[in-house]
Amino acid sequence: MKLYSHSRLWLFESCPEAYKIKYIDKTFPDLPISINLFLGDLVHQSLEWLYTEMKEGKKVDMDSLIKHFVENWSALFSPTVRLQPGNSVETYFNKGVTFLIKYYQKHFPFSENTIEIEKKIIFNLDERGEFGIQGYIDRIVQLSEKEFEVHDYKTN
Protein backbone atom coordinates (compact mmCIF):
# COMPACT_ATOMS: atom_id res chain seq x y z
CA MET A 1 0.00 0.00 0.00
CA LYS A 2 1.31 3.45 -0.87
CA LEU A 3 0.86 5.60 2.24
CA TYR A 4 0.51 9.36 2.52
CA SER A 5 0.24 11.66 5.52
CA HIS A 6 -1.14 15.12 6.14
CA SER A 7 2.38 16.59 6.13
CA ARG A 8 3.29 14.91 2.84
CA LEU A 9 0.10 16.11 1.17
CA TRP A 10 0.60 19.61 2.58
CA LEU A 11 4.14 19.74 1.18
CA PHE A 12 2.94 18.56 -2.23
CA GLU A 13 0.21 21.21 -2.30
CA SER A 14 2.63 23.91 -1.10
CA CYS A 15 5.58 23.03 -3.32
CA PRO A 16 5.53 20.00 -5.62
CA GLU A 17 9.25 20.45 -6.32
CA ALA A 18 10.12 20.23 -2.60
CA TYR A 19 7.90 17.13 -2.35
CA LYS A 20 9.81 15.53 -5.24
CA ILE A 21 13.19 16.37 -3.73
CA LYS A 22 12.24 15.09 -0.27
CA TYR A 23 10.10 11.99 -0.97
CA ILE A 24 10.97 10.84 -4.49
CA ASP A 25 14.59 11.87 -5.05
CA LYS A 26 15.32 11.70 -1.30
CA THR A 27 17.95 14.44 -1.62
CA PHE A 28 16.33 17.06 0.64
CA PRO A 29 19.03 18.47 2.96
CA ASP A 30 18.67 18.16 6.71
CA LEU A 31 17.60 21.56 7.97
CA PRO A 32 17.88 22.90 11.49
CA ILE A 33 14.66 22.49 13.45
CA SER A 34 12.74 25.65 14.37
CA ILE A 35 12.30 26.57 18.02
CA ASN A 36 8.51 26.30 17.60
CA LEU A 37 8.76 22.73 16.35
CA PHE A 38 11.32 21.85 19.01
CA LEU A 39 9.10 23.24 21.76
CA GLY A 40 5.97 21.58 20.39
CA ASP A 41 7.70 18.21 20.13
CA LEU A 42 9.03 18.44 23.68
CA VAL A 43 5.67 19.41 25.17
CA HIS A 44 4.06 16.59 23.19
CA GLN A 45 6.66 14.10 24.48
CA SER A 46 6.05 15.29 28.04
CA LEU A 47 2.28 14.79 27.76
CA GLU A 48 2.81 11.38 26.16
CA TRP A 49 5.08 10.46 29.08
CA LEU A 50 2.52 11.74 31.61
CA TYR A 51 -0.32 9.65 30.19
CA THR A 52 1.85 6.58 29.68
CA GLU A 53 2.91 6.72 33.32
CA MET A 54 -0.68 7.17 34.47
CA LYS A 55 -1.95 4.40 32.22
CA GLU A 56 0.55 2.11 33.99
CA GLY A 57 -1.03 3.10 37.30
CA LYS A 58 1.70 5.49 38.43
CA LYS A 59 0.94 8.85 40.03
CA VAL A 60 2.65 11.82 38.40
CA ASP A 61 2.74 15.12 40.23
CA MET A 62 3.26 18.45 38.48
CA ASP A 63 6.87 18.71 39.64
CA SER A 64 7.69 15.36 38.02
CA LEU A 65 6.11 16.47 34.74
CA ILE A 66 8.11 19.71 34.73
CA LYS A 67 11.29 17.82 35.68
CA HIS A 68 10.74 15.47 32.73
CA PHE A 69 10.36 18.45 30.39
CA VAL A 70 13.45 20.22 31.79
CA GLU A 71 15.63 17.10 31.53
CA ASN A 72 14.59 16.52 27.92
CA TRP A 73 15.10 20.17 27.04
CA SER A 74 18.61 20.05 28.49
CA ALA A 75 19.42 16.79 26.71
CA LEU A 76 17.98 17.68 23.30
CA PHE A 77 18.41 21.43 22.81
CA SER A 78 21.34 22.45 20.64
CA PRO A 79 22.65 25.70 19.17
CA THR A 80 21.42 24.53 15.74
CA VAL A 81 17.77 25.07 16.78
CA ARG A 82 16.57 28.09 14.79
CA LEU A 83 15.27 30.95 16.93
CA GLN A 84 12.87 33.62 15.75
CA PRO A 85 14.44 37.09 15.75
CA GLY A 86 13.78 39.02 18.94
CA ASN A 87 13.08 35.94 21.08
CA SER A 88 15.34 34.10 23.45
CA VAL A 89 15.76 30.43 24.29
CA GLU A 90 14.51 31.25 27.80
CA THR A 91 11.27 32.68 26.37
CA TYR A 92 10.45 29.39 24.67
CA PHE A 93 11.59 27.29 27.60
CA ASN A 94 9.30 29.29 29.89
CA LYS A 95 6.42 28.91 27.41
CA GLY A 96 6.81 25.14 27.61
CA VAL A 97 6.85 25.11 31.40
CA THR A 98 3.84 27.44 31.55
CA PHE A 99 1.90 25.35 29.05
CA LEU A 100 2.50 22.16 31.04
CA ILE A 101 1.61 23.78 34.37
CA LYS A 102 -1.67 25.12 32.96
CA TYR A 103 -2.45 21.79 31.30
CA TYR A 104 -1.77 19.89 34.51
CA GLN A 105 -3.88 22.24 36.62
CA LYS A 106 -6.76 22.12 34.14
CA HIS A 107 -6.87 18.32 33.79
CA PHE A 108 -5.87 17.19 37.29
CA PRO A 109 -6.70 14.59 38.71
CA PHE A 110 -6.58 12.92 35.26
CA SER A 111 -9.52 10.63 35.91
CA GLU A 112 -10.28 10.12 32.22
CA ASN A 113 -10.20 6.58 30.84
CA THR A 114 -7.26 6.86 28.44
CA ILE A 115 -7.24 3.74 26.27
CA GLU A 116 -4.65 4.65 23.62
CA ILE A 117 -1.61 6.91 23.42
CA GLU A 118 0.04 7.73 20.06
CA LYS A 119 -2.33 5.46 18.14
CA LYS A 120 -1.33 4.98 14.50
CA ILE A 121 -4.30 5.00 12.13
CA ILE A 122 -4.51 4.18 8.43
CA PHE A 123 -7.47 4.81 6.14
CA ASN A 124 -7.78 3.41 2.63
CA LEU A 125 -8.18 6.05 -0.05
CA ASP A 126 -9.36 3.63 -2.73
CA GLU A 127 -11.46 0.48 -2.85
CA ARG A 128 -8.55 -1.83 -3.74
CA GLY A 129 -6.43 -0.65 -0.82
CA GLU A 130 -3.53 0.52 -2.99
CA PHE A 131 -3.41 3.98 -1.44
CA GLY A 132 -3.88 5.08 2.14
CA ILE A 133 -3.44 7.98 4.47
CA GLN A 134 -1.84 7.53 7.85
CA GLY A 135 -1.68 9.62 10.96
CA TYR A 136 -1.34 9.43 14.71
CA ILE A 137 -3.90 10.22 17.37
CA ASP A 138 -2.21 11.70 20.43
CA ARG A 139 -4.67 10.20 22.90
CA ILE A 140 -8.03 8.39 22.87
CA VAL A 141 -10.34 8.53 25.87
CA GLN A 142 -13.28 6.18 26.27
CA LEU A 143 -16.25 8.10 27.67
CA SER A 144 -18.80 5.27 27.56
CA GLU A 145 -19.23 1.89 25.88
CA LYS A 146 -19.81 3.50 22.47
CA GLU A 147 -18.43 7.01 22.95
CA PHE A 148 -14.81 8.04 22.50
CA GLU A 149 -12.93 11.32 22.57
CA VAL A 150 -9.89 12.09 20.39
CA HIS A 151 -7.21 14.41 21.77
CA ASP A 152 -4.72 16.27 19.59
CA TYR A 153 -2.18 18.36 21.50
CA LYS A 154 -1.39 21.84 20.21
CA THR A 155 0.95 24.25 21.94
CA ASN A 156 -0.12 27.42 20.14
PDB file of C-alpha atoms in Angstrom, residues 124-131:
ATOM      1  CA  ASN A 124      -7.783   3.407   2.634  1.00  0.00           C
ATOM      2  CA  LEU A 125      -8.178   6.050  -0.047  1.00  0.00           C
ATOM      3  CA  ASP A 126      -9.358   3.635  -2.726  1.00  0.00           C
ATOM      4  CA  GLU A 127     -11.456   0.479  -2.852  1.00  0.00           C
ATOM      5  CA  ARG A 128      -8.549  -1.834  -3.737  1.00  0.00           C
ATOM      6  CA  GLY A 129      -6.433  -0.646  -0.824  1.00  0.00           C
ATOM      7  CA  GLU A 130      -3.526   0.519  -2.991  1.00  0.00           C
ATOM      8  CA  PHE A 131      -3.415   3.978  -1.441  1.00  0.00           C
TER       9      PHE A 131
END
